[in-house]
CSV table of C-alpha atoms in Angstrom, one decimal:
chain,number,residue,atom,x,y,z
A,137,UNK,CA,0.0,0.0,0.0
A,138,UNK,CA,1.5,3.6,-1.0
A,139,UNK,CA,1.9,5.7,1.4
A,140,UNK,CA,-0.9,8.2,0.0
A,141,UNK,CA,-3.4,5.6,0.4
A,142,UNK,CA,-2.7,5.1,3.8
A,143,UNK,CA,-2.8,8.8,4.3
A,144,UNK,CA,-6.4,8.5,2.8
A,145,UNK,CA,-7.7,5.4,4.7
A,146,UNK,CA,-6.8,7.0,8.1
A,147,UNK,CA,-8.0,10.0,6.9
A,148,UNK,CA,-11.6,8.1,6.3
A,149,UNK,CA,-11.1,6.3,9.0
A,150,UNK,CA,-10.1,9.5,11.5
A,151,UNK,CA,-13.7,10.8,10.1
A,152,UNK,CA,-15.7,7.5,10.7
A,153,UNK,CA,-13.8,7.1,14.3
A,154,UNK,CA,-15.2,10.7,15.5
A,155,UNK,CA,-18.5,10.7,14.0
A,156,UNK,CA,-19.2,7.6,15.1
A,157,UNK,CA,-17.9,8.1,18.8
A,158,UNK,CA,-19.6,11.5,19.1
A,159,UNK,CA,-22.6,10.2,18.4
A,160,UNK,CA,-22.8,7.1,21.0
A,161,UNK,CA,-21.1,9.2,23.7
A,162,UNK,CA,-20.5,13.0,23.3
A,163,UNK,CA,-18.8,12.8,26.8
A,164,UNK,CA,-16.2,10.4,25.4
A,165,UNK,CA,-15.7,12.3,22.1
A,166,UNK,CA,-15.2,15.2,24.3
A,167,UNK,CA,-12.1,13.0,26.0
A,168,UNK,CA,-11.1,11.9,22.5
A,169,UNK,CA,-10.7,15.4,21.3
A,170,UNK,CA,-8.8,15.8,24.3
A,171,UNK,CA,-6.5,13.3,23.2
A,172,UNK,CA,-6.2,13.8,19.5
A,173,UNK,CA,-6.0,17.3,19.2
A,174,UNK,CA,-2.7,17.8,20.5
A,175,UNK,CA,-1.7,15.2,18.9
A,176,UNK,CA,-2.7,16.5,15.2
A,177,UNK,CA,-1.7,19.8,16.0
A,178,UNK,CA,2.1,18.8,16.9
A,179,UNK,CA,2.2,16.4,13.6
A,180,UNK,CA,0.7,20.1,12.2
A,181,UNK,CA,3.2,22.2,14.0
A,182,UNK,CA,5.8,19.7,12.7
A,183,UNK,CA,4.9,20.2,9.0
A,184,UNK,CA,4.9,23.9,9.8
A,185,UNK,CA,8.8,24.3,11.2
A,186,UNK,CA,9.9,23.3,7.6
A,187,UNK,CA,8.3,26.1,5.4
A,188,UNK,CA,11.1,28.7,5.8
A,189,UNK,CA,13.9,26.9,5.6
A,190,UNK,CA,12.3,24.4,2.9
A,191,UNK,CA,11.1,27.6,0.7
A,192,UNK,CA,14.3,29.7,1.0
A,193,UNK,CA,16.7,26.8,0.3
A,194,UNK,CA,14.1,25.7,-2.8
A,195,UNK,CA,14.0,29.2,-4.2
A,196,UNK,CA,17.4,29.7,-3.9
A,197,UNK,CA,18.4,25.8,-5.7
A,198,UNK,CA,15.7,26.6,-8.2
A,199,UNK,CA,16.9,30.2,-9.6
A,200,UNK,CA,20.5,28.5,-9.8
A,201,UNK,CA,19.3,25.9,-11.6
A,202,UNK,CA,17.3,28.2,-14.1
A,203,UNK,CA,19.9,30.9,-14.1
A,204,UNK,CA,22.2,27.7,-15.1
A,205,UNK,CA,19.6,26.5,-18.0
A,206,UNK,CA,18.8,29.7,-19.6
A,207,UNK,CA,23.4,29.9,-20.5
A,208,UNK,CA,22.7,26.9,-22.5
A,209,UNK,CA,21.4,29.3,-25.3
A,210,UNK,CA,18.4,31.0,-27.0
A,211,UNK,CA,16.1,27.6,-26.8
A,212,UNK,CA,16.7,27.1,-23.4
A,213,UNK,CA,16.1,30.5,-22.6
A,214,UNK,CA,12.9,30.8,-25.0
A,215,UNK,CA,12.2,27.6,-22.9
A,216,UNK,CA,12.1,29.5,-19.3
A,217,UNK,CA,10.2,32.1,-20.5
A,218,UNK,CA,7.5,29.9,-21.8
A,219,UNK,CA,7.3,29.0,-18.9
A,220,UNK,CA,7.0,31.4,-16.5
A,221,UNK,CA,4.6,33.1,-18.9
A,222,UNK,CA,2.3,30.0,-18.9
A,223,UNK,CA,2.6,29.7,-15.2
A,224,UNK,CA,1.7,33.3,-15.1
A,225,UNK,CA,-1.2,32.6,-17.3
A,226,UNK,CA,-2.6,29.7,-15.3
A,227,UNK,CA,-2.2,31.0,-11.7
A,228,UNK,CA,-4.3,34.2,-12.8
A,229,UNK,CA,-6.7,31.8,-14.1
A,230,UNK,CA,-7.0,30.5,-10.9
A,231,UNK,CA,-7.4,33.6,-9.0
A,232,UNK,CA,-10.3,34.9,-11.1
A,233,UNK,CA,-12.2,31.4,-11.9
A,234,UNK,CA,-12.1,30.0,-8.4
A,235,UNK,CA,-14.5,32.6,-6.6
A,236,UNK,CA,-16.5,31.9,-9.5
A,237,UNK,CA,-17.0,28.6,-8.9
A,238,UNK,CA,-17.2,28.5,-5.2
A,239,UNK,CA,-20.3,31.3,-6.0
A,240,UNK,CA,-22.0,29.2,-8.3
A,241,UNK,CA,-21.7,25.9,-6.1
A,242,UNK,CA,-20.7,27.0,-3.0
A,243,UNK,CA,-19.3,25.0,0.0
A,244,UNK,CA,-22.1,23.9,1.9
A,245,UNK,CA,-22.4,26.5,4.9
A,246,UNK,CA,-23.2,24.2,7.3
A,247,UNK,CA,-20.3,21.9,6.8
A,248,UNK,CA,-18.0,24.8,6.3
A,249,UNK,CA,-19.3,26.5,10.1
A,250,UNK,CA,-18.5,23.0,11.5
A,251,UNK,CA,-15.6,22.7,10.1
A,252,UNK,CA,-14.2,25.8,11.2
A,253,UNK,CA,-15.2,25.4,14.5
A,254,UNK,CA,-13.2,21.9,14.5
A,255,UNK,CA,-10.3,24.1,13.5
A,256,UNK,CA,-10.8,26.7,15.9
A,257,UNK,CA,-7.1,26.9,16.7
A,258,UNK,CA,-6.3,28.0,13.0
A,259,UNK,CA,-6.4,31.8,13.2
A,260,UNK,CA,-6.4,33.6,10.2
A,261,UNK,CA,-3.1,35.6,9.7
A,262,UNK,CA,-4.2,39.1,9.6
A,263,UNK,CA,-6.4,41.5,7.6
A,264,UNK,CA,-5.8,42.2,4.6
A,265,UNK,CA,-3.7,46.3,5.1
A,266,UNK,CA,-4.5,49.3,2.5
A,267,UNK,CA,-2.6,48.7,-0.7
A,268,UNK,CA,-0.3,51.4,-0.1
A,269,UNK,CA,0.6,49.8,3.1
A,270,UNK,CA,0.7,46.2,1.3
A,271,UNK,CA,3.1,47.9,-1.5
A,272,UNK,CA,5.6,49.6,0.9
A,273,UNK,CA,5.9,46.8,3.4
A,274,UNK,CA,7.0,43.9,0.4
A,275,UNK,CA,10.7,44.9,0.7
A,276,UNK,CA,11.5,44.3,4.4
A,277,UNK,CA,13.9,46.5,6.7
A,278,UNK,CA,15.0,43.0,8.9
A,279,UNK,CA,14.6,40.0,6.9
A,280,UNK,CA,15.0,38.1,10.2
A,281,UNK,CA,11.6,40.1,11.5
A,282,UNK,CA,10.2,38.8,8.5
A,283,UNK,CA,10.5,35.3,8.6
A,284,UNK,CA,9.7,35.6,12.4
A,285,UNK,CA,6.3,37.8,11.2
A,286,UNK,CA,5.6,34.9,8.7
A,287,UNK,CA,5.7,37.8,6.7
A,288,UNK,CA,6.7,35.1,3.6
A,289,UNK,CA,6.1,37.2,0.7
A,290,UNK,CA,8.7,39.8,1.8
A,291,UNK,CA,11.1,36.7,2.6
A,292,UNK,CA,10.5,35.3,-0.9
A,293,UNK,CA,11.2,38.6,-2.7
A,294,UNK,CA,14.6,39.1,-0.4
A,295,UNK,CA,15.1,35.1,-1.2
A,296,UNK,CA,14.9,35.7,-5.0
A,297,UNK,CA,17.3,39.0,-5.1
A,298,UNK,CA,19.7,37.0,-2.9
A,299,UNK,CA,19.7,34.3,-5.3
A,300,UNK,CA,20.1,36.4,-8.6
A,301,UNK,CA,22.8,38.2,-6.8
A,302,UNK,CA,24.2,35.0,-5.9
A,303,UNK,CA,24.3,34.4,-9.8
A,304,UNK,CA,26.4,37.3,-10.6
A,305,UNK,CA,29.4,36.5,-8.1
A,306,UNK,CA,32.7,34.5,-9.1
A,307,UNK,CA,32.7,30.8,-9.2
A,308,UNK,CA,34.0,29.3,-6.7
A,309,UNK,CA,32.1,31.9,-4.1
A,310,UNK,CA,28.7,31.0,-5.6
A,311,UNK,CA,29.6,27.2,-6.1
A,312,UNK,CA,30.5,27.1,-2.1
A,313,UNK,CA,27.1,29.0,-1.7
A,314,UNK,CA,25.1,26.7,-4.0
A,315,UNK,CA,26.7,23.9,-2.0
A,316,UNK,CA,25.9,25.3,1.6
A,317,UNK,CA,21.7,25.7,0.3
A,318,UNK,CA,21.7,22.9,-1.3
A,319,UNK,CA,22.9,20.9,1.5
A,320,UNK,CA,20.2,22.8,4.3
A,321,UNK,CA,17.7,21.6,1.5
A,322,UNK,CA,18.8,18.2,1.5
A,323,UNK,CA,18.5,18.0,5.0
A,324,UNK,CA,15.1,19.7,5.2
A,325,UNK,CA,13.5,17.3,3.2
A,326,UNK,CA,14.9,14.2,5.4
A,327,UNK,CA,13.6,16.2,7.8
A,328,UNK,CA,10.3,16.4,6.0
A,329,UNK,CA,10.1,13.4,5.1
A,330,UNK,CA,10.8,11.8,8.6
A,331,UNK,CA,7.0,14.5,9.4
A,332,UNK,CA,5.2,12.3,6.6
A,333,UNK,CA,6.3,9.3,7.5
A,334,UNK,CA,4.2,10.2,10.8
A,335,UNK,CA,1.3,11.5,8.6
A,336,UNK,CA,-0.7,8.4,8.8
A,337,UNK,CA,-1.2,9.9,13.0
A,338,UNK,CA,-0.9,12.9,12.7
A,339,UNK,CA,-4.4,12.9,9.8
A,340,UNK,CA,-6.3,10.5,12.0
A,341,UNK,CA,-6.1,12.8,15.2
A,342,UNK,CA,-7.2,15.6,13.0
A,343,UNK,CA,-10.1,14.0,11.2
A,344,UNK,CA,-11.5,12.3,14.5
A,345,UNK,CA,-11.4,15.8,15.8
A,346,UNK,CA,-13.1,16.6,12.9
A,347,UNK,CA,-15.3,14.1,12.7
A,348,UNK,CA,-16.6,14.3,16.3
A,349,UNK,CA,-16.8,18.3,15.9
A,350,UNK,CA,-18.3,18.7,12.2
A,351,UNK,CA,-19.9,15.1,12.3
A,352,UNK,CA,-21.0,13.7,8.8
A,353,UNK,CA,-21.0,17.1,7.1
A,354,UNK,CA,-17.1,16.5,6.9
A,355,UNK,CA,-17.3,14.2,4.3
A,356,UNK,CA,-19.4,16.3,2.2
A,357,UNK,CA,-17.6,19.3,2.5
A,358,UNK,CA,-14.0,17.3,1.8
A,359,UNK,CA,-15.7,16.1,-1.7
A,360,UNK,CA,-16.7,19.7,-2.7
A,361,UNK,CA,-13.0,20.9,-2.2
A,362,UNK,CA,-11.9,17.7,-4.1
A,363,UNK,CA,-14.1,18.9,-7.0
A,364,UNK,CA,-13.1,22.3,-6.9
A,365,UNK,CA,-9.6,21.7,-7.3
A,366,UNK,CA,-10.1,19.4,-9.1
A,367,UNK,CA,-11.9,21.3,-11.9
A,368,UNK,CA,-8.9,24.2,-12.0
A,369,UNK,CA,-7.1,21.3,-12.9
A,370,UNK,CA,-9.1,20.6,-16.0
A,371,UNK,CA,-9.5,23.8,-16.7
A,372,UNK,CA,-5.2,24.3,-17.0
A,373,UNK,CA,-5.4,21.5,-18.8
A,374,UNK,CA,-7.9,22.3,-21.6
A,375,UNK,CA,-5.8,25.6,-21.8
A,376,UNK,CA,-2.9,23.9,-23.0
A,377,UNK,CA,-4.8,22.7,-26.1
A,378,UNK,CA,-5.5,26.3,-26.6
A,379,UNK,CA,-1.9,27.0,-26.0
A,380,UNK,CA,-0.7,24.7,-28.6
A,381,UNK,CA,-3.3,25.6,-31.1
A,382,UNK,CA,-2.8,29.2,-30.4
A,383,UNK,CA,0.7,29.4,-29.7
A,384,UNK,CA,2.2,26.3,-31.0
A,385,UNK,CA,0.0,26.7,-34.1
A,386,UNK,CA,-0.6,23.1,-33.7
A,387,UNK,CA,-4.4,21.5,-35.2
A,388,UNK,CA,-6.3,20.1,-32.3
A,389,UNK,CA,-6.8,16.8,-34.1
A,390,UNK,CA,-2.9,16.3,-34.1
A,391,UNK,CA,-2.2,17.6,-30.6
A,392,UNK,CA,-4.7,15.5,-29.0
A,393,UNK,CA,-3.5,12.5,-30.8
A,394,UNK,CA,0.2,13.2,-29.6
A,395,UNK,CA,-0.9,13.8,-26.1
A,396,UNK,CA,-3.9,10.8,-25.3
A,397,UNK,CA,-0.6,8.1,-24.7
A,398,UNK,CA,1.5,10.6,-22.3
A,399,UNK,CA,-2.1,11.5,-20.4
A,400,UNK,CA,-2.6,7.6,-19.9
A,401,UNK,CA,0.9,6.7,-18.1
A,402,UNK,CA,0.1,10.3,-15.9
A,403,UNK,CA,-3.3,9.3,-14.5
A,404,UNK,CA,-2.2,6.1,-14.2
A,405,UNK,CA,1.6,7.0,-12.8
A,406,UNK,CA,0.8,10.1,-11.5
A,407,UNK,CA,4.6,11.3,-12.6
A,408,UNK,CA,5.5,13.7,-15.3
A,409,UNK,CA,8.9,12.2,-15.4
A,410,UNK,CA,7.2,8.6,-15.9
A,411,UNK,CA,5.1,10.3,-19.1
A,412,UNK,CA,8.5,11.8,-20.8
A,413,UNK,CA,8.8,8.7,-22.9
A,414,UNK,CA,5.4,9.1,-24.5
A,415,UNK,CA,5.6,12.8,-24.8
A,416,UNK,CA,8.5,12.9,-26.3
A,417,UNK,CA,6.7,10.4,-28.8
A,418,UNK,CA,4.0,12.8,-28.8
A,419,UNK,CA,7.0,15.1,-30.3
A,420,UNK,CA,7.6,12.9,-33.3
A,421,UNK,CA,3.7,13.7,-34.1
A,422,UNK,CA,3.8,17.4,-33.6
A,423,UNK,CA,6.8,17.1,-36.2
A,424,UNK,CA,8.9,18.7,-33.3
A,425,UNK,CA,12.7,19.0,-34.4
A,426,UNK,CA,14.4,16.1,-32.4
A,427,UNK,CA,16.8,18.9,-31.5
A,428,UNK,CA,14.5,21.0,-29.3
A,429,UNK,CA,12.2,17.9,-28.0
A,430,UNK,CA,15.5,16.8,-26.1
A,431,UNK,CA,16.2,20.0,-24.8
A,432,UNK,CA,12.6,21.4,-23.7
A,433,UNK,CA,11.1,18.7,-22.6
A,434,UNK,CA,13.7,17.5,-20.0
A,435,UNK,CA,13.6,20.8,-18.9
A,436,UNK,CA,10.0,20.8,-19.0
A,437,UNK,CA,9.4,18.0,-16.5
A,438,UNK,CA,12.3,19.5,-14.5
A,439,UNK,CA,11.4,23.0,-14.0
A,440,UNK,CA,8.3,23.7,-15.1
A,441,UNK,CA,4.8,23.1,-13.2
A,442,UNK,CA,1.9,24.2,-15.2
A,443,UNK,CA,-0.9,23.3,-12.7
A,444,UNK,CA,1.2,23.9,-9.2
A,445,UNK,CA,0.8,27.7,-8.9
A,446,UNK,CA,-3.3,27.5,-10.1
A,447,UNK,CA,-4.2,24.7,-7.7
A,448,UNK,CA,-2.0,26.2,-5.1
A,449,UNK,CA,-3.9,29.7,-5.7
A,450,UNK,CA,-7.1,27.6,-5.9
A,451,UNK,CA,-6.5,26.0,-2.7
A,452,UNK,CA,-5.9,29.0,-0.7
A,453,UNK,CA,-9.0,30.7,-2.2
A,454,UNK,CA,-10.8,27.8,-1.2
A,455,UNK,CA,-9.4,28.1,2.7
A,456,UNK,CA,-10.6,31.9,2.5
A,457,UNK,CA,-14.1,31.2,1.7
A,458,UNK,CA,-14.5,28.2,4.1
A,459,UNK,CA,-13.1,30.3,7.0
A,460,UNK,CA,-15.4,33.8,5.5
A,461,UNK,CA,-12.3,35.5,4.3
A,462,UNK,CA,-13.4,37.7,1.7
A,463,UNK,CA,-9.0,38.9,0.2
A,464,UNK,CA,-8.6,42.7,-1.1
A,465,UNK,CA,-7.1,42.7,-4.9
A,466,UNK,CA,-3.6,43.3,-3.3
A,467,UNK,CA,-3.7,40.2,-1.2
A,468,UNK,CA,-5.1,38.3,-4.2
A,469,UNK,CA,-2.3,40.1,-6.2
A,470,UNK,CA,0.5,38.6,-3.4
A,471,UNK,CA,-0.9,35.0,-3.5
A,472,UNK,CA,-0.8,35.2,-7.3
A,473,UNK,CA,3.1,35.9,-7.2
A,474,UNK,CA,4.0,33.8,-4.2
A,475,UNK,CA,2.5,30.9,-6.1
A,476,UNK,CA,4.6,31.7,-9.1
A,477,UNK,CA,7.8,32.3,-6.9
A,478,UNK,CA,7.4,29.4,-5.1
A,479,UNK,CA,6.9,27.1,-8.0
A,480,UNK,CA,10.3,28.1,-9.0
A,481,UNK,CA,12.0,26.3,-6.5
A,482,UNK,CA,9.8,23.1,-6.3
A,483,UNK,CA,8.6,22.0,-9.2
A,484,UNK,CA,10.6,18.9,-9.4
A,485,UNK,CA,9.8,17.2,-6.1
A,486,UNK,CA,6.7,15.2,-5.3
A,487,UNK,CA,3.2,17.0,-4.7
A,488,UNK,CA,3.1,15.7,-1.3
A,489,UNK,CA,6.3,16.9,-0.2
A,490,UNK,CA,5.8,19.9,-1.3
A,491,UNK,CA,2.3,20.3,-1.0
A,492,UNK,CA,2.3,22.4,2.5
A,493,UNK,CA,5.5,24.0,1.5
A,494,UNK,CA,4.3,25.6,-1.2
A,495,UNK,CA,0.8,26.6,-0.6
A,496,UNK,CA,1.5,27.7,3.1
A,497,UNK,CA,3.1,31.1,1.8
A,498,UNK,CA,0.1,31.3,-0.5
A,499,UNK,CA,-2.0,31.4,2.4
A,500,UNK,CA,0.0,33.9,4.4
A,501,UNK,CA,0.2,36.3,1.4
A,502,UNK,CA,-3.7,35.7,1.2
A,503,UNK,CA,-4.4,36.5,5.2
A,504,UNK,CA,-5.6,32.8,5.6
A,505,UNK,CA,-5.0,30.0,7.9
A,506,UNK,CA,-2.7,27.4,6.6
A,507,UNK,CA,-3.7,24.8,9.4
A,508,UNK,CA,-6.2,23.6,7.2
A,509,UNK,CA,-3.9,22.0,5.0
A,510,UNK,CA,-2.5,19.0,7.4
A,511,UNK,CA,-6.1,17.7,6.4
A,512,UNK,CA,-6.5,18.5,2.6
A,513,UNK,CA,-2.8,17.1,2.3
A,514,UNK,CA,-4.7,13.5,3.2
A,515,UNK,CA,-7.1,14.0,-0.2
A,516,UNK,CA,-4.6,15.3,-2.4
A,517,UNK,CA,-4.1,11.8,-4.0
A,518,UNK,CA,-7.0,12.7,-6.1
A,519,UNK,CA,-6.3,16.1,-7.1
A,520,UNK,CA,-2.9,15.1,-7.8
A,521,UNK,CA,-3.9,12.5,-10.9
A,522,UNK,CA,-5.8,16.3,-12.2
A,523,UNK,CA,-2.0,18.3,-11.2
A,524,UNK,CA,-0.5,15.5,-12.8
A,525,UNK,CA,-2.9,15.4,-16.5
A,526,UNK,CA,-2.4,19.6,-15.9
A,527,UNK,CA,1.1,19.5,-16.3
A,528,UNK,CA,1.8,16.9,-18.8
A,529,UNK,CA,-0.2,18.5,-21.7
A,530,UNK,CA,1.4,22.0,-20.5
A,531,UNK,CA,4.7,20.4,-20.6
A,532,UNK,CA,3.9,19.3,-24.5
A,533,UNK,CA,2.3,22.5,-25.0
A,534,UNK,CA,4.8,24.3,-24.0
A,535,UNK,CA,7.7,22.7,-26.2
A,536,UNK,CA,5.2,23.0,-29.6
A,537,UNK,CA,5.1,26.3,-29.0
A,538,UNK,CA,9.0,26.6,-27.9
A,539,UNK,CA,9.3,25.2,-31.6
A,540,UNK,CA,6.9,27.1,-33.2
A,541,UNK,CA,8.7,30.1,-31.5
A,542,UNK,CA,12.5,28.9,-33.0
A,543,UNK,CA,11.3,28.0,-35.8
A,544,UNK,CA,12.6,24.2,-35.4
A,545,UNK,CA,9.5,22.7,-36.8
A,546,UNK,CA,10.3,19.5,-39.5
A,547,UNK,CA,7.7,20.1,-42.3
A,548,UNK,CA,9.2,17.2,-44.0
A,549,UNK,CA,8.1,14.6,-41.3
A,550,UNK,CA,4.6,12.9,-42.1
């Protein structure tokens, strides 16, 4: 059994556990609560610890590793700003359609009151200040007062100048600085990792709390959010057919053909790198030069995440309306380009790894709580196959219209 599933089972089975206890004996759930909820919240607090130090030494790996890609000449570089222009593209997407949906199927309000009440310990992170405030406080005066304020977006936008700056120094300097982050991110994701492998706990004590607090309305509530992220999934991934049409100048007929195989090994996979082999089939039928096919679509499933920041954005949209959080534009405008920073840096690691890391500055930049996701991290499984379906037909996307854009299409090729 993968370790997902098992994060789903006792997730399920957290639920069943508290509803069913709190409704034989609401003086025992009242003991159980007592018991699990320290208990989730120090697996939760656990997760937490890691963000800083995970999303500094990410960004800082990942603009090194771009910085490194984009010397390797004028495709490579066409390459990266593909992609951070479709990553732009899509995580607007997502800040615009999301309210949308939650207003024309909204989260149930009962559900959502219950659930927020069985979180009560997650505070939101502040109101929203003026936009002129908002704008003059993004470059901080102490960048230690800003990771201690969990004022992340001001820490990301230090991270990134630090790490461009780092770019520009001789090489041994930045090679023995490269070496020092990369090694802190090594060790931060043991360190990680060791908090998941405790997952399994640390989700049952959160959904019996829950459970015995929200009672069956849980369930309910956890399949709306599935289906809402779900859908912004879709949605990115009906965009890149537009992308490759539009961009790519690619004929629907063709690019669907050359995607279906690579979109069958990711739903049933759930790894881009395990769909390269049949995208980069999928090449040969968009009569992509072999040239730029083994260049941009490595880097591709390397680099590039064209679902991350959207569902990310998605997700913490999602949190503000369950909790009543209605965000100002600016705060909107923040989570927008903290999901694009942060994708940066972790693109290539696994959705669950990452999955608090990089939506927890999303949250803070939106004024919401990110407690909320040591439970949505147990039902990510599902939204992950829709990440995962997302970002391969981005990835193929993306290289037809890298082609289109060098002008490395074969004509001659059937």
């Amino acid at each position: 059994m993968s370790r997902a599933t098992l994060i789903l089972l006792c997730l399920a089975a957290g639920l069943l556990a508290g509803v069913g206890v709190a409704t034989l004996s609401p003086q025992a759930a009242g003991w159980g609560i007592g018991v699990a909820g320290p208990v989730g919240t120090l697996w939760l607090n656990g997760l937490q610890m890691t963000v800083i130090p995970l999303v500094v030494t990410l960004l800082i790996t990942g603009v090194a590793t771009t910085a490194e890609a984009a010397q390797a000449g004028r495709i490579a570089g066409r390459a990266i700003v593909t992609f951070l222009g479709l990553v732009t593209l899509t995580a607007t997407m997502a800040a615009l359609v999301t309210p949308v949906l939650l207003h024309l199927v909204p989260i149930p309000r009962g559900a959502a009151a219950a659930l927020k009440t069985a979180l009560g310990h997650a505070a939101p992170v502040g109101p929203t200040p003026p936009i002129s405030e908002f704008l003059t406080g993004i470059v901080p005066t102490n960048i230690f007062a800003a990771a201690t304020n969990n004022a992340l977006l001001s820490l990301i936008l230090f991270t990134l100048a630090f790490a461009f700056a780092m770019t520009r120094i001789e090489g041994s300097g930045r090679a023995q600085l490269l070496g020092f982050f990369t090694a802190i991110r090594d060790a931060m994701l043991v360190l990680i990792g060791w908090v998941l492998w405790l997952a399994p706990l640390g989700v049952f004590a959160l959904a019996f709390v829950v459970g015995a607090s929200a009672g069956s309305a849980a369930f309910g509530a956890l399949l709306h959010y599935i289906a809402t992220i779900a859908s912004i999934g879709v949605i990115v991934m009906l965009m890149a057919y537009a992308v490759a049409a539009i961009a790519g100048r690619v004929p629907l007929p063709r690019f669907a053909r050359a995607l279906a195989p690579a979109q069958a090994v990711a739903i049933s996979t759930q790894s881009s790198l395990a769909s390269l082999p049949a995208m980069v089939e999928g090449t040969k039928t968009l009569r992509i030069a072999p040239a730029t096919s083994s260049l941009v679509l490595p880097m591709a499933v390397a680099m590039f995440r064209g679902t991350q920041p959207a569902m990310n954005v998605a997700v913490a949209l999602y949190i503000a309306d369950w909790f009543g959080i209605v965000p100002g534009p600016a705060a909107v405008a923040a989570a927008v380009v903290a999901a694009i920073l942060v994708s940066l840096g972790s693109a290539s690691l696994p959705s669950q790894i990452t999955f608090f890391a990089s939506i927890a500055p999303v949250c803070v930049a939106l004024g919401v709580p990110a407690a909320p996701l040591g439970l949505l991290i147990a039902v990510e499984t599902i939204p992950d196959i829709f990440r995962t379906l997302g970002n391969v037909s981005m990835d193929l996307a993306a290289t037809a219209t890298v082609s289109r854009w060098s002008g490395t299409i074969d004509e001659e090729r059937p």
